[in-house]
Short mmCIF file of C-alpha atoms in Angstrom, two decimals:
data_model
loop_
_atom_site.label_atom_id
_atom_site.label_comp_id
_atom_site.label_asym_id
_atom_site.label_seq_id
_atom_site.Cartn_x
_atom_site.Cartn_y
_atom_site.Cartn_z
CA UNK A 141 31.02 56.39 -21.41
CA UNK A 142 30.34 54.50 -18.26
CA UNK A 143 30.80 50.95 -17.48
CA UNK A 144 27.55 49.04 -17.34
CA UNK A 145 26.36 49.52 -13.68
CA UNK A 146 25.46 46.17 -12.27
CA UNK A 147 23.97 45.46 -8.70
CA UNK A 148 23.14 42.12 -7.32
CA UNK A 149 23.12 41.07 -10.90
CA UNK A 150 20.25 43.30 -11.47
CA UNK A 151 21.79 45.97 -14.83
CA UNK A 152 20.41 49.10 -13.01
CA UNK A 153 20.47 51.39 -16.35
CA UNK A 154 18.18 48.59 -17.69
CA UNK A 155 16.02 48.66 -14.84
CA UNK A 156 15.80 52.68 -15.07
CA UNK A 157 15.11 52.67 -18.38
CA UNK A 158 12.48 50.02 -18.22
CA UNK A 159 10.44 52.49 -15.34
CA UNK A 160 10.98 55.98 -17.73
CA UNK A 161 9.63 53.53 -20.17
CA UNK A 162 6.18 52.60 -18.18
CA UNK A 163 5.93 56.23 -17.22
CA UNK A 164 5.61 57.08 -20.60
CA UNK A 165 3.32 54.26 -22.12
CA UNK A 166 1.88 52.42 -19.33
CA UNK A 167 0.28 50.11 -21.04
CA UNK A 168 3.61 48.20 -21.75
CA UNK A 169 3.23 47.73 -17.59
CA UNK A 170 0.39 45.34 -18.37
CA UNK A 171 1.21 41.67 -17.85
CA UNK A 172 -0.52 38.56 -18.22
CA UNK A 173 0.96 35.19 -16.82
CA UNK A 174 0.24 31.58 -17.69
CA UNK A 175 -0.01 28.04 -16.78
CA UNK A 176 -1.35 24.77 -18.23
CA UNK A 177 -2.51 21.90 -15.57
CA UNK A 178 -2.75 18.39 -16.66
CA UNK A 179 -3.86 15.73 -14.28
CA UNK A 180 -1.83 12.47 -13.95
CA UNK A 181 -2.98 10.33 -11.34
CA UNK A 182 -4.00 10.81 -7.62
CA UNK A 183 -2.46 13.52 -6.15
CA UNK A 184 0.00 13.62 -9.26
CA UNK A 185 -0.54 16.59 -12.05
CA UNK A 186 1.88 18.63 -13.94
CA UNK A 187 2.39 22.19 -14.86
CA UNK A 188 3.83 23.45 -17.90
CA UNK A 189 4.89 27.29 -18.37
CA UNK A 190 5.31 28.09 -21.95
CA UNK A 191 4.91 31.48 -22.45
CA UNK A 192 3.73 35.09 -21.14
CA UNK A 193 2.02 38.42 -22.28
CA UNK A 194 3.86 41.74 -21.57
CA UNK A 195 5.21 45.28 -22.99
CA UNK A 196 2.14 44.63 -25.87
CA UNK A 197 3.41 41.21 -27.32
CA UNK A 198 3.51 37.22 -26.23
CA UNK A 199 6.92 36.36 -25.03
CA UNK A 200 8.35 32.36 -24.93
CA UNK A 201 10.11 31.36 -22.34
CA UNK A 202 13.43 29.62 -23.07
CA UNK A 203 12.25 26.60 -22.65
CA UNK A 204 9.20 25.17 -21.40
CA UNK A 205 9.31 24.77 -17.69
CA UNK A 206 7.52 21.55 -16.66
CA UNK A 207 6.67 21.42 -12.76
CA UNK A 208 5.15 18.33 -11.25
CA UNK A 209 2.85 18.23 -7.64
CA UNK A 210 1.89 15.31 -5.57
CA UNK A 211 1.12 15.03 -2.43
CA UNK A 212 3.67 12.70 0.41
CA UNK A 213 2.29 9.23 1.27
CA UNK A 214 0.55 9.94 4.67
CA UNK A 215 -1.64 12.33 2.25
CA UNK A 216 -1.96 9.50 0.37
CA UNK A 217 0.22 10.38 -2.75
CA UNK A 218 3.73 9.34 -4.09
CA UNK A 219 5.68 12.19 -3.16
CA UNK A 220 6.95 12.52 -6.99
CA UNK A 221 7.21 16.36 -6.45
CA UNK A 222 6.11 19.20 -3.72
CA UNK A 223 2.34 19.39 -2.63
CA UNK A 224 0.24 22.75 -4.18
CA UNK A 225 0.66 24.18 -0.76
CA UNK A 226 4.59 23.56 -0.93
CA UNK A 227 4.54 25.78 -4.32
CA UNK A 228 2.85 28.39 -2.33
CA UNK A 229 5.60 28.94 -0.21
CA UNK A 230 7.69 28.82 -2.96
CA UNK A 231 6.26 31.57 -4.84
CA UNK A 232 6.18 33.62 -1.70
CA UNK A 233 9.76 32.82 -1.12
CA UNK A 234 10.93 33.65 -4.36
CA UNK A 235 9.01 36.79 -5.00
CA UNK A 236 9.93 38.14 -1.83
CA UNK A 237 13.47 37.68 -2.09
CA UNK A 238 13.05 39.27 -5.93
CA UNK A 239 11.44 42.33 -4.62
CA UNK A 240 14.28 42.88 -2.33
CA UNK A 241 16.86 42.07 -4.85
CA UNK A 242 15.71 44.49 -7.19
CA UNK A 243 14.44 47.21 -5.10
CA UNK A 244 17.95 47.18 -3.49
CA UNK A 245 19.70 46.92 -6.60
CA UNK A 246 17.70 50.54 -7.51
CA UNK A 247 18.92 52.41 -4.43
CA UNK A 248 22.62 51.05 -5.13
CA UNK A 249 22.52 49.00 -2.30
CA UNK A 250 24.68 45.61 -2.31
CA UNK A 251 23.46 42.82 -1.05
CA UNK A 252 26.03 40.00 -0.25
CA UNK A 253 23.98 36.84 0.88
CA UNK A 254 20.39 36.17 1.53
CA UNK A 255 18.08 33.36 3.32
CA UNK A 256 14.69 33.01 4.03
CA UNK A 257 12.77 30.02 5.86
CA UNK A 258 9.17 30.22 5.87
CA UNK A 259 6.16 28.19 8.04
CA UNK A 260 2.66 28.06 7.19
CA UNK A 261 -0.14 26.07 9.26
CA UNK A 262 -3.03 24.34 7.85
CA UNK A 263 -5.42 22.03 9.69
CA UNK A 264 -6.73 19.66 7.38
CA UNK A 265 -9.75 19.74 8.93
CA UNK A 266 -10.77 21.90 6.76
CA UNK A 267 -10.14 20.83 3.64
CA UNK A 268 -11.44 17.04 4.58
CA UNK A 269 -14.93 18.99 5.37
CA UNK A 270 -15.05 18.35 8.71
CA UNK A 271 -15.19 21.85 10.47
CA UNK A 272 -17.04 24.83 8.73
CA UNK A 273 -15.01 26.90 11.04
CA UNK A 274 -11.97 25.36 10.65
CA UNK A 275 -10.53 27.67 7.13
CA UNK A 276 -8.97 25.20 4.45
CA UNK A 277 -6.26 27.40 3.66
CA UNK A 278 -3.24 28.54 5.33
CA UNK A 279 -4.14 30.31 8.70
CA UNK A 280 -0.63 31.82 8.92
CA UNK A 281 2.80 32.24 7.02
CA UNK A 282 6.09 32.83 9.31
CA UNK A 283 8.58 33.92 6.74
CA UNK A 284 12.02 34.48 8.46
CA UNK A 285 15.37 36.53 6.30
CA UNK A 286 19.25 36.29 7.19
CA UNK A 287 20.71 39.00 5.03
CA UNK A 288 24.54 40.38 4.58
CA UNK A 289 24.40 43.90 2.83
CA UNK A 290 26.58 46.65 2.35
CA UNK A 291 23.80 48.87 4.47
CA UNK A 292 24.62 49.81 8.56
CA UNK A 293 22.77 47.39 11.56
CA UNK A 294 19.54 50.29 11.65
CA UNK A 295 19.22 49.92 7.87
CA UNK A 296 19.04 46.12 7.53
CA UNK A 297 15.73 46.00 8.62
CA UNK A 298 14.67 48.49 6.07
CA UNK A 299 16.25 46.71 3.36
CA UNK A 300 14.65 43.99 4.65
CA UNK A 301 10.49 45.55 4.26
CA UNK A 302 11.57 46.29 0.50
CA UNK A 303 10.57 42.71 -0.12
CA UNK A 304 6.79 42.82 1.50
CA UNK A 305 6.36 46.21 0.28
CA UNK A 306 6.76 45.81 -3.35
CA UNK A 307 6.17 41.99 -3.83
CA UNK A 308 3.32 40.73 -5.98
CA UNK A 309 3.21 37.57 -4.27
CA UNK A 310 2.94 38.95 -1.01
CA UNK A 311 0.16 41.46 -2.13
CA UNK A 312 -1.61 38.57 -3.58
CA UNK A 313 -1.67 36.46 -0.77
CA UNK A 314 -2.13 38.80 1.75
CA UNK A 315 -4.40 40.96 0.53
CA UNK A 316 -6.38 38.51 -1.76
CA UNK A 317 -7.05 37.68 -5.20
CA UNK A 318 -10.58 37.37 -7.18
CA UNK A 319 -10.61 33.75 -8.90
CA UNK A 320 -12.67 32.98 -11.41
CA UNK A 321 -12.88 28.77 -12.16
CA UNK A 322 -14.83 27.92 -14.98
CA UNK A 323 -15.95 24.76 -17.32
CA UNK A 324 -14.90 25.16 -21.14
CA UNK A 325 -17.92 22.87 -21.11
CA UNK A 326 -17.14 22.65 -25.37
CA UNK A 327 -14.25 20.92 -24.57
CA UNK A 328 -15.28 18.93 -21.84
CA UNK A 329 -16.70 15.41 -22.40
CA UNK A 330 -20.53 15.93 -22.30
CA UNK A 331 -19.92 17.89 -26.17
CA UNK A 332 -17.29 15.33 -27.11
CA UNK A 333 -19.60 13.07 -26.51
CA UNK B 232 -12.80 -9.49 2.20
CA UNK B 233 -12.41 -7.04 -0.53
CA UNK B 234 -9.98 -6.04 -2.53
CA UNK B 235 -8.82 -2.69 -1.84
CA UNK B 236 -11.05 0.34 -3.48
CA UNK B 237 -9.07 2.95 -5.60
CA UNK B 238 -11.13 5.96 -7.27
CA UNK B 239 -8.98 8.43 -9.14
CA UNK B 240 -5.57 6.53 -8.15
CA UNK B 241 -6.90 7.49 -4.23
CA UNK B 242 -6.86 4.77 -1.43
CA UNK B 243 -10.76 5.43 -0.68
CA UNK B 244 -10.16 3.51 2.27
CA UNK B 245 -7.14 5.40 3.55
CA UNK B 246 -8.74 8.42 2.68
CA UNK B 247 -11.71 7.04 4.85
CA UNK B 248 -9.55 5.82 7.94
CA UNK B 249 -7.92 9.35 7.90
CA UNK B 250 -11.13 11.12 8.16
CA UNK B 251 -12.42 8.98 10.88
CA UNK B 252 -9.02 9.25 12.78
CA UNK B 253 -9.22 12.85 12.44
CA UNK B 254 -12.41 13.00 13.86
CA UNK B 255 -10.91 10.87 16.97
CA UNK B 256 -7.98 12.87 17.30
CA UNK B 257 -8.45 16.61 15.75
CA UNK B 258 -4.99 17.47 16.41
CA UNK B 259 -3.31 14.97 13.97
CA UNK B 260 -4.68 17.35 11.37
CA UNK B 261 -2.56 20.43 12.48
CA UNK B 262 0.23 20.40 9.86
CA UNK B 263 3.36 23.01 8.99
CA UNK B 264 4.52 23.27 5.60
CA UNK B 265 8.32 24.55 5.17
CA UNK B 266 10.45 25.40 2.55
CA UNK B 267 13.90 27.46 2.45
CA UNK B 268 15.24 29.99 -0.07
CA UNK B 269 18.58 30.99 -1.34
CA UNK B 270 19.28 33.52 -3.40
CA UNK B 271 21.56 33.09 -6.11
CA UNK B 272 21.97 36.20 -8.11
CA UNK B 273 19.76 38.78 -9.88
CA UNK B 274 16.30 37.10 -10.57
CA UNK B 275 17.39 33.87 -9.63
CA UNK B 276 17.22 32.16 -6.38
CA UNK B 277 16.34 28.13 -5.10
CA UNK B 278 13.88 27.16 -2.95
CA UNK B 279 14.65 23.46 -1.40
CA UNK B 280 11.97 21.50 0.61
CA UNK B 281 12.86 19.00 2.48
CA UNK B 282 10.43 17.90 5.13
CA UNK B 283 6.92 19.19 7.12
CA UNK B 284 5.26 18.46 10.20
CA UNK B 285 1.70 16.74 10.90
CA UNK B 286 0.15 13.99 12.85
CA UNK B 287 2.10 14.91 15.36
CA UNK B 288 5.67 14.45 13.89
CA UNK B 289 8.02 15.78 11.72
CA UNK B 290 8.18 13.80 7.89
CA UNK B 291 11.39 14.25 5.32
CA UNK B 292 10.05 14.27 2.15
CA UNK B 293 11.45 11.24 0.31
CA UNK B 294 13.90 13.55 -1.85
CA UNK B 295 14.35 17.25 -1.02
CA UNK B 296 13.05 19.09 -3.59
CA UNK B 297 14.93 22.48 -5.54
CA UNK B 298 12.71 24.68 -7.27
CA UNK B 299 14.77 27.41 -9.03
CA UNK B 300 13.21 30.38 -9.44
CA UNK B 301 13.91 33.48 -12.08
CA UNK B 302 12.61 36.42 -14.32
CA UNK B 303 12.87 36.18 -18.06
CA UNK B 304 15.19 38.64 -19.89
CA UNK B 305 12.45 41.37 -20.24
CA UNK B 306 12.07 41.63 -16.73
CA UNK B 307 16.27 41.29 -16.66
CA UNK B 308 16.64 37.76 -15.65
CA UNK B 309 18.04 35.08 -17.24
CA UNK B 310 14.95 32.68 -17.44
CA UNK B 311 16.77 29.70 -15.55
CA UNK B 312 13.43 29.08 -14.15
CA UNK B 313 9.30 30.08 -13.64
CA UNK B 314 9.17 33.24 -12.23
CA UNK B 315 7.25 33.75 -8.91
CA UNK B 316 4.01 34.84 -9.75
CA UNK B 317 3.82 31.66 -12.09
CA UNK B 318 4.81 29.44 -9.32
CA UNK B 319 1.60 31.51 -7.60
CA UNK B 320 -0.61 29.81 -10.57
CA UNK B 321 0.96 26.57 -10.57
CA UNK B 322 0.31 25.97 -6.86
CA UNK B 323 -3.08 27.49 -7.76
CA UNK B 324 -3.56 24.71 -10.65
CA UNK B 325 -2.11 21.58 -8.44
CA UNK B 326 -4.32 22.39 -5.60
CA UNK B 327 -7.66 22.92 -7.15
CA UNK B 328 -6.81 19.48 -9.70
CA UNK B 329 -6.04 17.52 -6.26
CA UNK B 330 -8.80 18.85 -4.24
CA UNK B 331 -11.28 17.78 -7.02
CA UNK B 332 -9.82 14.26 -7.39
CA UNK B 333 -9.60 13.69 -3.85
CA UNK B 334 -13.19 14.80 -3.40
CA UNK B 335 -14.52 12.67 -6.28
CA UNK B 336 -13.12 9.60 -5.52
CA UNK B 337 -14.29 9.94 -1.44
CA UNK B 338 -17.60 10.57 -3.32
CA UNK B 339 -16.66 7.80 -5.91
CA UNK B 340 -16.72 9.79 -9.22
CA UNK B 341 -14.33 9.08 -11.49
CA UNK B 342 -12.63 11.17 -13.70
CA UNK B 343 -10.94 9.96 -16.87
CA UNK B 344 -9.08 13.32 -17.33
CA UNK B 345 -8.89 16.87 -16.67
CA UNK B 346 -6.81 19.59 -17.71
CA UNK B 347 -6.66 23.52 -16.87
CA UNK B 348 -5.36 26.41 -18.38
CA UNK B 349 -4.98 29.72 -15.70
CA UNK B 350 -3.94 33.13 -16.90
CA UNK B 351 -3.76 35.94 -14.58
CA UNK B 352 -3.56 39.78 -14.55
CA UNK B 353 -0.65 41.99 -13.24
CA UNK B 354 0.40 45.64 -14.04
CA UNK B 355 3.80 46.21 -13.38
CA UNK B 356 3.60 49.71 -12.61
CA UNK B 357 2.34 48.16 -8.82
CA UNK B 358 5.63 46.46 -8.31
CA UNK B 359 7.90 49.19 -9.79
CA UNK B 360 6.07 51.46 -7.13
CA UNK B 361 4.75 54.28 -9.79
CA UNK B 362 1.02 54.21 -8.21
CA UNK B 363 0.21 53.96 -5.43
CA UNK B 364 -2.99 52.76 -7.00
CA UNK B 365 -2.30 50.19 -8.71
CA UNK B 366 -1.92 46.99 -6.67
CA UNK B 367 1.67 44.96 -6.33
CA UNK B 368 -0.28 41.70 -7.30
CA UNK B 369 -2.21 39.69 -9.31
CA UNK B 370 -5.49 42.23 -10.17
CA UNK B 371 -7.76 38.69 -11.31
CA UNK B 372 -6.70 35.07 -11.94
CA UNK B 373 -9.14 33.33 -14.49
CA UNK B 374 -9.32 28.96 -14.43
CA UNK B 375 -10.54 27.01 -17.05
CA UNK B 376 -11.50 23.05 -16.57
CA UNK B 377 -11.48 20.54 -19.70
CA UNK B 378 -12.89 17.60 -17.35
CA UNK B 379 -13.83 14.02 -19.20
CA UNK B 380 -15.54 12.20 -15.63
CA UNK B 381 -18.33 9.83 -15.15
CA UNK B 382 -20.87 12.21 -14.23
CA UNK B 383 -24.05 13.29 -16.06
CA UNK B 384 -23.73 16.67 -17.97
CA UNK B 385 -25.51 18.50 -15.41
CA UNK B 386 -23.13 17.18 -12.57
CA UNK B 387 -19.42 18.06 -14.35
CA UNK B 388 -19.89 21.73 -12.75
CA UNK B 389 -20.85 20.59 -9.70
CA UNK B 390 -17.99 17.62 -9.79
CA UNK B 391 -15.43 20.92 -10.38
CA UNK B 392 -16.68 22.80 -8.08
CA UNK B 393 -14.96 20.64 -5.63
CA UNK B 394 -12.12 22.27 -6.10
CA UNK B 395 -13.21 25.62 -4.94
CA UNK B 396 -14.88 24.58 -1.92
CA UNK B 397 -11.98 22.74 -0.56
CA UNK B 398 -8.57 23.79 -1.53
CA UNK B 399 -6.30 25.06 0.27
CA UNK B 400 -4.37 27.07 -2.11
CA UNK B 401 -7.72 28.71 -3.84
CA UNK B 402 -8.77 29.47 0.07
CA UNK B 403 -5.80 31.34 0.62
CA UNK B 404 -5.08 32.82 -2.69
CA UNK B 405 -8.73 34.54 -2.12
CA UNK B 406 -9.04 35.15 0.80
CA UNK B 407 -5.86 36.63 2.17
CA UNK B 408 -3.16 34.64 4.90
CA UNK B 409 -1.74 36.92 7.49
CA UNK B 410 2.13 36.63 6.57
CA UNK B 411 4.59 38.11 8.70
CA UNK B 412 8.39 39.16 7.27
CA UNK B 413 11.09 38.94 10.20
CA UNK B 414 14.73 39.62 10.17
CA UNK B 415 17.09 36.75 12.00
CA UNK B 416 19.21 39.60 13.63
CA UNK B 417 21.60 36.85 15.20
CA UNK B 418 22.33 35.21 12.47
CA UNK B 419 22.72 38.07 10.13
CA UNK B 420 25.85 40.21 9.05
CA UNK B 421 25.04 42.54 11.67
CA UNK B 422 25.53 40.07 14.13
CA UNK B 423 28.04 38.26 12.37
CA UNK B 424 30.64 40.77 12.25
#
């Protein structure tokens, strides 16, 4: 019997047996994730993460994880929490560093610190309206990784493109994601009215 | 004089003056958002944000902000936080609420409240890299508006469509930001040793 085989936190028989599981039914592959927006005031609104749909059931999380936005006062908020376009990084960030983490952790390959920093620009002339060909979204992400790994010079760069390669945040963002925004217009005031 | 108009909790005036300064001076509206990541362990890493650039100078946000990041147990983590592709839909949620209220109140609409509830599609079998044809990301994202505003029934899905049209998030969430992944050779091990 063999120890539990752990690396970078990631339990690697888990992680095996959680792939010969989707290869078999791959249905248990298909997730759906959540979030609930509530407005507060101004550039202020919350989100709450409750819960998630995966392997054919509803999972809770934990607890509830309550996330607030607003923008900083020269955008004419309160600065009570990061802007939406600060939580984009974030995601990015995060998922980036996951993909790495775990797609490491698969080939047996340590990893013994990592950092990112990442820059996006956005001229705001396109969100206030005033340019049609001025985009209102980012018009570039600089995403920049220190890493110490238990890999030679020539590999750290490979280890590295693990992270863009599998990441669903980076696919998303890169590539592009249909959106759908809609009205429940039942719920709305005009049929509470 | 008057007193000072507020639609939404926005400064209309503000909001007015930066428009018209904007117009003056394009280049006050180039802005760089930042954030930096650490990981931690596993599924878990923190994302701190602590200041961004516009108007021609650097700002420190008025408390750094730490956003811990993780996967739930199913997906071997240890749920100390939203994972990354639900930060994706919270940044989603903040930016679309904020670029409605912001647009409203220039128009001077108010809204009494709104609320959203996002859900979005992934297939795990992208990220664990068993198909190549199935994508890494988010497949679809669906948004749903409760909105209570002082609009005529015929105008609350115009009023939402605000958001659409001019955030910055839901611009590059669907259409795609270039992003480019670099390794800091100097300061990593490789250099370090």
């Amino acid at each position: 019997m063999d120890a539990q085989k752990i690396v970078n936190g990631v339990k690697v028989d888990a992680l095996f047996g959680t792939i010969d599981a989707v290869k078999k039914a791959p249905v248990i592959a298909k997730f759906k994730f959540r979030a609930n927006n509530k407005w507060i005031n101004c550039g202020h609104n919350r989100t709450t993460i409750k819960n998630f749909y995966g392997t054919q059931q509803d999972h809770p999380h934990e607890t509830h994880f309550e996330l607030d936005a607003d923008e900083p006062p020269i955008l004419l908020g309160e600065d009570k929490g990061p802007n939406p376009v600060e939580y984009l990084l974030t995601a990015l960030a995060a998922c980036v560093t996951t993909s790495i983490v775990y797609h490491a952790a698969a080939k047996g390959i340590t990893i013994k610190s990592m950092e990112s920093r990442l820059e996006g620009d956005i001229d705001l002339q396109g969100f206030l309206g005033l340019r049609e060909d001025v985009r209102r979204g980012y018009e570039q992400i600089r995403m920049t990784f220190k890493i110490d790994a238990d890999v030679s010079d020539e590999e750290l760069e490979e280890l590295m493109r693990l992270g863009p390669t599998f990441s669903p945040v980076y696919d998303s963002i890169t590539q592009g994601v249909p959106v759908t925004v809609t009205l429940d217009k039942t719920s709305s005031r005009a049929a509470a009215a």
